[in-house]
Coordinates of C-alpha atoms and ligand atoms in Angstrom, one line a residue:
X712 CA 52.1 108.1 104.0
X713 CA 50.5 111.4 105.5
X714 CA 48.1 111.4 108.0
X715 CA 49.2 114.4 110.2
X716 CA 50.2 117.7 109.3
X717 CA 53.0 120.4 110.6
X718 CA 52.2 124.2 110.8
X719 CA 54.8 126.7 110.4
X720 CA 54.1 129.8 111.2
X721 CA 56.3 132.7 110.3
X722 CA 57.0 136.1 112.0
X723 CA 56.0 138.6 109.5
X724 CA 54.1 136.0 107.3
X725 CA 50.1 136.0 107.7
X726 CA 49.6 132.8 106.2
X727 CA 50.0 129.5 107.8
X728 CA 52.3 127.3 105.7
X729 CA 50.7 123.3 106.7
X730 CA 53.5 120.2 105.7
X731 CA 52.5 116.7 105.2
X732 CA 53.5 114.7 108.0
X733 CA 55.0 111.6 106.7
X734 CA 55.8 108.0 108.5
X735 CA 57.3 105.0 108.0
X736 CA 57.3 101.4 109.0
X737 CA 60.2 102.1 111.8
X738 CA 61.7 105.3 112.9
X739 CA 60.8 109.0 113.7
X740 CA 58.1 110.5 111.4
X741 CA 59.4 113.6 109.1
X742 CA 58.0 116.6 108.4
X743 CA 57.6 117.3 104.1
X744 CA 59.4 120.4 103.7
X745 CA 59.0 120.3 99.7
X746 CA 56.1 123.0 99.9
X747 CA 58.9 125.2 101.1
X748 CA 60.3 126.5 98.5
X749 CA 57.5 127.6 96.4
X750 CA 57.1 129.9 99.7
X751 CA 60.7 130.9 99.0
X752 CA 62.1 129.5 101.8
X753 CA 65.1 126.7 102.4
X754 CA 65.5 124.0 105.5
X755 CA 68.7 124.5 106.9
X756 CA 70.9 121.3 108.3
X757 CA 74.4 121.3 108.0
X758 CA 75.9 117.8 108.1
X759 CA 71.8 116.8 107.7
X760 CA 71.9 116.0 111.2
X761 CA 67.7 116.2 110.9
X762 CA 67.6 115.5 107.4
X763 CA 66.3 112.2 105.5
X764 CA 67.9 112.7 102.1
X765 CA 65.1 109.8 100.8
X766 CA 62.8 106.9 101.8
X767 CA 64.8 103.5 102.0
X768 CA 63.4 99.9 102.7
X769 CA 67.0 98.8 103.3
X770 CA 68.6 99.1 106.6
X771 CA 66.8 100.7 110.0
X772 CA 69.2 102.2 112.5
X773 CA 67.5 102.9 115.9
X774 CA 70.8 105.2 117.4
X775 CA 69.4 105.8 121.2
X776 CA 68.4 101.9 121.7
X777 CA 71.4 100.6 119.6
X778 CA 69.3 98.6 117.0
X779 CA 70.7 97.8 113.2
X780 CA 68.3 95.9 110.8
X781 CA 69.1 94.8 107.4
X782 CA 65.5 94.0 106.1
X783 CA 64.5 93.6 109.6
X784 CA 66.6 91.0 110.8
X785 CA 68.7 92.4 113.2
X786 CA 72.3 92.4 113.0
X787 CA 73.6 90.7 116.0
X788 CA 71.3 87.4 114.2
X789 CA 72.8 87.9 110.6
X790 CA 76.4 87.9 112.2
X791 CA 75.6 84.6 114.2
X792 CA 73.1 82.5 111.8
X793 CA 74.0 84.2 108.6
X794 CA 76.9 84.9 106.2
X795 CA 78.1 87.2 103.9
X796 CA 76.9 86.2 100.7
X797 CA 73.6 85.4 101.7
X798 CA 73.2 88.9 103.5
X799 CA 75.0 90.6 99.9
X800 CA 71.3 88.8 98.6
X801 CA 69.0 90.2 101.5
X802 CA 70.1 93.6 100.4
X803 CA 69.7 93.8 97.5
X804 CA 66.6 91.9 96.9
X805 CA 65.0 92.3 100.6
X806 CA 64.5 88.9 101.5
X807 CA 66.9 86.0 102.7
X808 CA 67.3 84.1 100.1
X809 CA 66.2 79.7 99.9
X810 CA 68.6 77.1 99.6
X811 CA 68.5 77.2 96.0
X812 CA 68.7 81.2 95.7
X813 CA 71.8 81.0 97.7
X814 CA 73.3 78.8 95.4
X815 CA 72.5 80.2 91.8
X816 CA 73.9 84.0 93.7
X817 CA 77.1 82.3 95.2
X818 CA 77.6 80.6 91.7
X819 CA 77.2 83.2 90.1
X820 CA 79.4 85.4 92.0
X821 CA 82.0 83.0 92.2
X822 CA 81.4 83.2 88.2
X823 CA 82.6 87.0 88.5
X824 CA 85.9 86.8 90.6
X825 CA 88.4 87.5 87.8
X826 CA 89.3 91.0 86.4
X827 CA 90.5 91.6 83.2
X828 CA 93.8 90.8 82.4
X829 CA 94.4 95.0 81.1
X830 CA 93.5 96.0 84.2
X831 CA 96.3 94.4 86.6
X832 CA 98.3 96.9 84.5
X833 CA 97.0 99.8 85.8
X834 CA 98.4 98.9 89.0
X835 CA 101.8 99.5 87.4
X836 CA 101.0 103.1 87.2
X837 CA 101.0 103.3 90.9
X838 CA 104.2 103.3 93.2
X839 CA 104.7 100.4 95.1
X840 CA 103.7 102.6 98.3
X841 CA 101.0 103.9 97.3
X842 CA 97.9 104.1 100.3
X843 CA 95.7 101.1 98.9
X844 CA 92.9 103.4 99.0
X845 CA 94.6 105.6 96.4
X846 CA 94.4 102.5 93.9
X847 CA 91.3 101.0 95.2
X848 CA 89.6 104.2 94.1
X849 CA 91.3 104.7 90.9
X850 CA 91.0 100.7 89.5
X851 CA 87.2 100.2 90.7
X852 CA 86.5 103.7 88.8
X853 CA 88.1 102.3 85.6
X854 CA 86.0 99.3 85.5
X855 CA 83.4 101.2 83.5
X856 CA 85.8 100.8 80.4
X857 CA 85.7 97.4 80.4
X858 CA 81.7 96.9 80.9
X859 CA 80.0 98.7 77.9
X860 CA 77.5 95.2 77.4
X861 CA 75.8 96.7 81.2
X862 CA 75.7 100.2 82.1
X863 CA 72.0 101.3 81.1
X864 CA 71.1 102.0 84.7
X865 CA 67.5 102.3 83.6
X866 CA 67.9 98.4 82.6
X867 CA 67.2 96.2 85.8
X868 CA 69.1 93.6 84.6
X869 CA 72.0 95.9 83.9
X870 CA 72.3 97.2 87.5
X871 CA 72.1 93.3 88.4
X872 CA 74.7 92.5 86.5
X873 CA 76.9 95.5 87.9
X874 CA 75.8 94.2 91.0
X875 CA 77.5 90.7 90.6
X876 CA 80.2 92.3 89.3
X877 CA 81.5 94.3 92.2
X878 CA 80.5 92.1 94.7
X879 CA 82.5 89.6 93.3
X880 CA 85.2 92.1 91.9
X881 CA 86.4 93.5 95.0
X882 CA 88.2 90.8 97.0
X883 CA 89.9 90.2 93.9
X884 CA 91.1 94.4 93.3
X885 CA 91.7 94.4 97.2
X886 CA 93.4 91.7 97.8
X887 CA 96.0 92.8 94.6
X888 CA 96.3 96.3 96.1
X889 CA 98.1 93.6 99.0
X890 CA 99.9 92.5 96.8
X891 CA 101.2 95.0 94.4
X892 CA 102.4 96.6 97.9
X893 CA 104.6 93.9 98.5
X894 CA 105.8 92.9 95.1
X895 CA 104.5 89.6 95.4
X896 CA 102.9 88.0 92.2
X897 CA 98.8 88.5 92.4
X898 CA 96.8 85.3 93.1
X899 CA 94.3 84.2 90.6
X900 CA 90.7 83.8 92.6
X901 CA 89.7 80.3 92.9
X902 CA 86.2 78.7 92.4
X903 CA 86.7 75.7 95.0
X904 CA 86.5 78.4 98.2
X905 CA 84.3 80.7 99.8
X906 CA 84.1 84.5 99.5
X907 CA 85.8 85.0 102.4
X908 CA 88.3 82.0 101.7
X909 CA 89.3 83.2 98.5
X910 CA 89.8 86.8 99.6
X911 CA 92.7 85.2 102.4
X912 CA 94.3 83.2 100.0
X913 CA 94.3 86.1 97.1
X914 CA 96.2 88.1 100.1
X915 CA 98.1 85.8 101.7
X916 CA 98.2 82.3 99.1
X917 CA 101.5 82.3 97.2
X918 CA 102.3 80.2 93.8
X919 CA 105.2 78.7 96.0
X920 CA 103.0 76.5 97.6
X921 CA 99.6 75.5 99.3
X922 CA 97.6 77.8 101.0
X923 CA 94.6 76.8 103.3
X924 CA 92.7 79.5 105.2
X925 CA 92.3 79.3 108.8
X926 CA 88.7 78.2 109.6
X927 CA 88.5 80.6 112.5
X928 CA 90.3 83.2 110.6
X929 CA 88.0 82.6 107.3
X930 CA 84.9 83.1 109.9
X931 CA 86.0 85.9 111.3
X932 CA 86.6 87.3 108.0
X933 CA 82.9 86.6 107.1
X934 CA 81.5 88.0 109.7
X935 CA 83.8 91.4 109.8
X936 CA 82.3 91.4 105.9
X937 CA 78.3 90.8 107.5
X938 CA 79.3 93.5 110.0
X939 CA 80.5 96.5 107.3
X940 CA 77.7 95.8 104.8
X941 CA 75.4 98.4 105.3
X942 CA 74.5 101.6 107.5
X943 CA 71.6 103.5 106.0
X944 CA 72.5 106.5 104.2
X945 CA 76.3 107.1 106.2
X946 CA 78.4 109.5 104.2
X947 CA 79.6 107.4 101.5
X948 CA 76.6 105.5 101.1
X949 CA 74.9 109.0 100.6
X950 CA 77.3 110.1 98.4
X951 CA 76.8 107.2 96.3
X952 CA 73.2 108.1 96.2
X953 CA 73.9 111.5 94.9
X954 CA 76.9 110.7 92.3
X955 CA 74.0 108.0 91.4
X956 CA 71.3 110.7 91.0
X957 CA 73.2 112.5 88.1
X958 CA 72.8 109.3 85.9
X959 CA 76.6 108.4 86.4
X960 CA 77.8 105.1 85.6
X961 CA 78.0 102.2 88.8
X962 CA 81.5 101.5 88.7
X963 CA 81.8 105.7 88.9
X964 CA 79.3 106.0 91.8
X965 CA 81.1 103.3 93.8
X966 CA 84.5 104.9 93.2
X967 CA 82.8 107.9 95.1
X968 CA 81.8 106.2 97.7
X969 CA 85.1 105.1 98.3
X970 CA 86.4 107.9 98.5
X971 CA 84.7 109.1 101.4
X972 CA 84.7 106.4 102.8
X973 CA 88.6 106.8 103.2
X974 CA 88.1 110.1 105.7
X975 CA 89.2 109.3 109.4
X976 CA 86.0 110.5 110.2
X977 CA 84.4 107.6 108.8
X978 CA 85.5 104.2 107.2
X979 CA 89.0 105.7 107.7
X980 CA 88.5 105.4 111.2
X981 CA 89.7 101.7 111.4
X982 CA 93.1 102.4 110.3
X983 CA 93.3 105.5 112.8
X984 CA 91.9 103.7 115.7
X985 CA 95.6 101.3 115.0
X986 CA 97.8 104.3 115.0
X987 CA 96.1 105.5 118.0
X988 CA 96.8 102.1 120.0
X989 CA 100.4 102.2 118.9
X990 CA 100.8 106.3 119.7
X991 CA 99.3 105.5 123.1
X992 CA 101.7 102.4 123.4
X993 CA 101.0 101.7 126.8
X994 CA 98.0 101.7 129.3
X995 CA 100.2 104.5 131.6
X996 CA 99.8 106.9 129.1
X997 CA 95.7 106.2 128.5
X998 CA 94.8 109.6 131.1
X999 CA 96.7 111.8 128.8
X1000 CA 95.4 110.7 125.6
X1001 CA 91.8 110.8 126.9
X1002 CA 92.6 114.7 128.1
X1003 CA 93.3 115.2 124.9
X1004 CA 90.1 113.8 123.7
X1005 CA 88.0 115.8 126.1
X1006 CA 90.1 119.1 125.2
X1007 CA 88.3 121.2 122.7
X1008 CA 91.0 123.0 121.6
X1009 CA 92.7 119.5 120.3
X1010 CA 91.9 118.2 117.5
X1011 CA 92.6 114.5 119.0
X1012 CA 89.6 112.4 118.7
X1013 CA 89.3 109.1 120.3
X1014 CA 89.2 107.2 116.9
X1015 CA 86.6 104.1 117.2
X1016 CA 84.7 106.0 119.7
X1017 CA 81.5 108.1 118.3
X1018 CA 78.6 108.0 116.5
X1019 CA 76.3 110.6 114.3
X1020 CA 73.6 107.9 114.8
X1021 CA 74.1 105.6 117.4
X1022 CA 74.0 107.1 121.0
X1023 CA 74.3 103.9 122.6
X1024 CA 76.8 100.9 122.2
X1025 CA 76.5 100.6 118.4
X1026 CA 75.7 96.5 118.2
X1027 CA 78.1 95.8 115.4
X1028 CA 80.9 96.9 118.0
X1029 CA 79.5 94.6 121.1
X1030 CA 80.3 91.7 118.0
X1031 CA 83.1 92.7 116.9
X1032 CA 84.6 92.4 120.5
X1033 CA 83.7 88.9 120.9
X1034 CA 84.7 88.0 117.0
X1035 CA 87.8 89.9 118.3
X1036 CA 88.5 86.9 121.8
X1037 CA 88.1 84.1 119.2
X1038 CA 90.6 85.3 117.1
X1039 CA 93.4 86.2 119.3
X1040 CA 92.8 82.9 121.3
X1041 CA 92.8 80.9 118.1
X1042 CA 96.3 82.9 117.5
X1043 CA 97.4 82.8 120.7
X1044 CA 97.2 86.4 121.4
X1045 CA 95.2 86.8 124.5
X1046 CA 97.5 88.9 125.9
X1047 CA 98.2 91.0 122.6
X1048 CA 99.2 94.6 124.1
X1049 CA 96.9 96.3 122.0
X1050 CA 94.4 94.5 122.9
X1051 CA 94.7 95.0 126.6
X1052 CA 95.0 98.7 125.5
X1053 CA 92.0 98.8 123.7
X1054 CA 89.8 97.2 126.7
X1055 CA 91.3 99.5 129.2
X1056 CA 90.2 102.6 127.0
X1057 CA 86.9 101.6 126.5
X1058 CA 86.8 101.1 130.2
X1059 CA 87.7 103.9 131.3
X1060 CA 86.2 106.0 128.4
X1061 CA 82.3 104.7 129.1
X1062 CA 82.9 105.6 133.1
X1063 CA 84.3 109.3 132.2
X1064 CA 81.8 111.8 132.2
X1065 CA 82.9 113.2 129.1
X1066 CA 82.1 110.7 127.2
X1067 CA 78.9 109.4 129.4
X1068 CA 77.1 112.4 128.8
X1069 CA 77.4 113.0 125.4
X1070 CA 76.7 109.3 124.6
X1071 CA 79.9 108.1 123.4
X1072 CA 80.0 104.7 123.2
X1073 CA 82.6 102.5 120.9
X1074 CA 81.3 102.1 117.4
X1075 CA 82.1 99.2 114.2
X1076 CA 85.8 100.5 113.8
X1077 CA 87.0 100.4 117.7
X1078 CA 87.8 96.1 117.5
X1079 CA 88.1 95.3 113.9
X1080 CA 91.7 96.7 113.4
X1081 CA 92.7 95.0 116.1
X1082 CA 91.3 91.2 115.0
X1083 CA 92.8 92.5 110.9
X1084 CA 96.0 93.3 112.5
X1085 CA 96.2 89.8 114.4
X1086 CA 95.0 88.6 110.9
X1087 CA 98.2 89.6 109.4
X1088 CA 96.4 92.0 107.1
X1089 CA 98.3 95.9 107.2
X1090 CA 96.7 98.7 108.9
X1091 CA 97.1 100.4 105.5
X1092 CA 94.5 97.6 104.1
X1093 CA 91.6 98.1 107.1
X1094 CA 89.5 100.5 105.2
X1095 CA 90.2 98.7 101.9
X1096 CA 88.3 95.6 103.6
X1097 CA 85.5 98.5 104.9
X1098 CA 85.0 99.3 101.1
X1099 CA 84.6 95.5 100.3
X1100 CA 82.5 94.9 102.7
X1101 CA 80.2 98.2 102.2
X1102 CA 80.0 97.5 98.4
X1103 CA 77.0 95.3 98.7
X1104 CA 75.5 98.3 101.0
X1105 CA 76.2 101.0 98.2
X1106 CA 75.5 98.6 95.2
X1107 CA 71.8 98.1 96.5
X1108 CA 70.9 102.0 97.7
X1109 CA 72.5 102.4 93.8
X1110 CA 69.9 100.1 93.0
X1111 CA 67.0 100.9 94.8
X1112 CA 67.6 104.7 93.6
X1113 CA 66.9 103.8 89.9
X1114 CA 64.1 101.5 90.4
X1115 CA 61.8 104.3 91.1
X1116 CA 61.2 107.6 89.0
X1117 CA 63.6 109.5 90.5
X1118 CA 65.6 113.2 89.8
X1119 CA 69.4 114.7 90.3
X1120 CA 70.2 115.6 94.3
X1121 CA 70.7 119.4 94.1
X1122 CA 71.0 120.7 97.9
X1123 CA 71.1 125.1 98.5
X1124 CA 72.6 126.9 100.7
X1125 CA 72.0 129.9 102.9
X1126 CA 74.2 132.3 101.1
X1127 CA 76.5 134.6 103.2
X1128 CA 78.9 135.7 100.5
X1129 CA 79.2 139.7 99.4
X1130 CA 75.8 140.9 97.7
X1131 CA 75.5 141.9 94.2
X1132 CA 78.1 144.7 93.2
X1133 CA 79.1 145.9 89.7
X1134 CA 83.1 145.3 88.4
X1135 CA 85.0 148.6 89.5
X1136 CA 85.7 150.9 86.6
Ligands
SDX574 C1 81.7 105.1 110.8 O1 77.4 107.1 109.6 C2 77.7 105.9 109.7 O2 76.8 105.1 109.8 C3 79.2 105.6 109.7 C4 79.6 104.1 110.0 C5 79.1 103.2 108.8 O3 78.9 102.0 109.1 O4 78.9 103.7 107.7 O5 79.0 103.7 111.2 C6 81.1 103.9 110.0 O6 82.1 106.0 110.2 C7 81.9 105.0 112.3 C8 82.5 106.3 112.9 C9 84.0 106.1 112.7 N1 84.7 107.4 113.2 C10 85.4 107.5 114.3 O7 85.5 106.6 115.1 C11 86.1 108.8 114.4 C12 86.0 109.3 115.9 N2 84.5 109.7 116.0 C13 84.2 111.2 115.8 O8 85.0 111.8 114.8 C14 82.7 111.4 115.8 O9 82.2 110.7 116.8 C15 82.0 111.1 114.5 C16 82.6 111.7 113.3 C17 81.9 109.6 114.3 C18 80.6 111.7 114.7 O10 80.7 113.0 114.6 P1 79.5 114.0 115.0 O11 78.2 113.3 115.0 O12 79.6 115.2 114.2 O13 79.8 114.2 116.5 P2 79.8 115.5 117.2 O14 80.9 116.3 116.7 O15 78.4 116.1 117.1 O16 80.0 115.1 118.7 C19 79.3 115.6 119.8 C20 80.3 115.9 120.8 C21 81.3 117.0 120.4 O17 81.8 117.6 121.6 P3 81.0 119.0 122.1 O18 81.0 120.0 120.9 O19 79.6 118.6 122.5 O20 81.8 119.5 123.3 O21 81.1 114.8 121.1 C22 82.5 115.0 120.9 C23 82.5 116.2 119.9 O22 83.7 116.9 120.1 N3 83.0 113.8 120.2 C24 84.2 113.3 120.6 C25 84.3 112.1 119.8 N4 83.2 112.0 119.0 C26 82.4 113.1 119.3 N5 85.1 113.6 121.4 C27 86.2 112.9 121.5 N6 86.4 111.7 120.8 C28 85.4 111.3 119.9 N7 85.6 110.2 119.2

């Protein structure tokens, strides 16, 4: 909706070039730069720091007061009243679903939990140490052989169906990434547990014998899965967006997504946050590796720390950290050194100037590899769980893309290569 206008006025240019002024129900207004063009002119915003890429009824991010909504229910409420299946439904149909919605969704997706029996071969292809990543990317972009009977993404029922199908498709790949890394037989998914109990006993169940999940573990699981779900239109979930635009098949777009997901910069930031803990090693050493953080001539990033949005705590972290207690008290690991680590970096990280002024504050990835590593689960696997939680995020922007006339993303450039020149000779 427009009901103010921008005026841009040009040096050099007589005319006054006037922009629609657009607003939504939350969030900053933006300015309609379409008109632009046909006055030959670009936007420039590299990294789209002060770019909305599209208009999204999804997920609301206030970054300065540290505010997350999934169709206005704010997160730190979903991750204590809700779970994940029933927050999978508020995405991608925008309201919270009644008793018997919940039900006919989890049946359903329960109904979707195995993976054709040609596709465990495809694992074969890979070497036993292969990053889990590496396969995720590769399996979840062949499933798109094996679904001809639903990829008309102009067919809503299609893009629900693909919908069910990776939602319920992706503890099952994940969890036999596990264990194809470990040569252990993969676990059939079973229709008796939860999502989150079925995805611990895919990974960790064995045909040798019973395999109950941990109640405490199986909720923390949950809620790590509520926490990951969505984040507006973050790097992979805009990528999605734009491998969706081109008319490409789901399984494909989600594949992208994945992808860059896996950069350290982003979902890959779980993992790295681990191998930070361990590098650092002990709490002595903390002054030297935030020097290095501060040091612009060091590539060294405190991983977990950081947001493009959020310039306050980012609330999925403030969560996580409690989710975080419960675990390692229910294990036993109160005093788990990483842990103690981990605290004494935030610490002293939020009281360093550094960080305080340009609004550094720990974000989703700082405490969930340290809960999946008490877990059991392999640092290699943290941003494997990241893209099964965030699947339900990219499935629905996927979604909401094609229900709406839409056309191919195509951003420009400011071009500074050599100008025209003829071929020597
Ligand atoms: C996720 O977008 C999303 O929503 C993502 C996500 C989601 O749910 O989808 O929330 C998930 O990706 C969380 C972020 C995980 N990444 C990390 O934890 C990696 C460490 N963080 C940084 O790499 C960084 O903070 C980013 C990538 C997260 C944000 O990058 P920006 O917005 O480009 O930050 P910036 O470079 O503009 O930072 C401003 C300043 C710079 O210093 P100056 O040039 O002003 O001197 O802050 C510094 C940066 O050097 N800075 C850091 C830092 N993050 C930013 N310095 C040290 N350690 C850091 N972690």
């Amino acid at each position: 909706m427009a009901d103010k206008k921008a005026y841009l006025k040009i040096d050099g240019v007589e005319e006054t070039i006037e922009l629609p002024v657009l607003h939504g129900t939350e969030g900053p207004d933006v300015v309609d730069v379409r008109a632009l063009t046909a006055q030959g002119l670009f936007t420039y915003d590299p990294g789209f720091v002060s770019t909305a890429a599209c208009d999204s009824a999804i997920t609301f991010i206030d970054g300065g007061k540290g505010i997350l909504l999934h169709g206005g229910y704010p997160i730190e409420q979903l991750a204590e009243k809700s779970d994940y299946m029933e927050v999978c439904y508020l995405l991608l149909n925008g309201e919270l679903p009644n008793a018997e919605q919940k039900q006919e969704f989890v049946n359903t997706v329960k109904n979707h939990t195995m993976v054709h029996e040609q596709l465990s071969h495809f694992y074969n292809g890979f070497r036993r140490d292969a990053h889990p990543m590496a396969i995720l990317c590769g399996v979840v972009g062949a499933l798109s052989a094996f679904y001809h009977d639903s990829l008309d993404i102009d067919d809503a029922h299609h893009r629900e169906v693909c919908a069910y199908r990776l939602v319920a498709k992706m503890p099952t790949l994940a969890a036999m990434c596990y264990k194809y890394s470990n040569g252990q037989p993969f676990m059939y998914p079973r229709n008796d547990l939860s999502y989150a109990e079925n995805f611990l006993y895919m990974m960790f169940g064995t045909p040798c014998e019973e395999y109950v999940p941990n109640p405490v573990l199986t909720k923390a699981m949950d809620r790590i899965f509520v926490l990951h779900a969505d984040h507006e239109q973050n790097a992979s979930t805009s990528t999605v967006r734009l491998a969706g635009s081109s008319g490409a098949n789901p399984f494909a777009c989600i594949a992208s997504g994945i992808a860059a997901l896996w950069g350290p910069a982003h979902g890959g930031a779980n993992e790295a946050v681990l191998t930070m803990l361990e590098e650092i090693g002990d709490a002595d050493n903390i002054p030297e590796f935030i020097e290095k953080a501060k040091d612009p001539n060091d590539p060294f990033r405190l991983m977990g720390f950081g947001h493009r949005v959020y310039r306050n705590f980012d609330p999925r972290a403030k969560v996580m950290k409690v989710s975080c207690d419960e675990v390692l008290k229910e294990l036993g690991l109160e005093n788990d050194p990483l842990l103690k680590i981990a605290k004494q970096l935030e610490q002293i990280a939020l009281e360093d100037e550094y960080f305080v002024s340009r609004k550094l504050y720990p974000n989703v990835d700082f405490y969930s590899g340290i809960i999946l590593k008490a877990m059991g689960i392999p640092t290699s696997m943290f941003t494997v769980i990241f893209a099964l939680s965030r699947t339900i995020g990219w499935i629905s922007h996927w979604n909401e893309f094609h229900s709406s006339p839409n056309r191919i993303g195509r951003p420009r450039q400011l071009y500074t290569g050599p100008t025209k020149r003829d071929y020597p000779g």
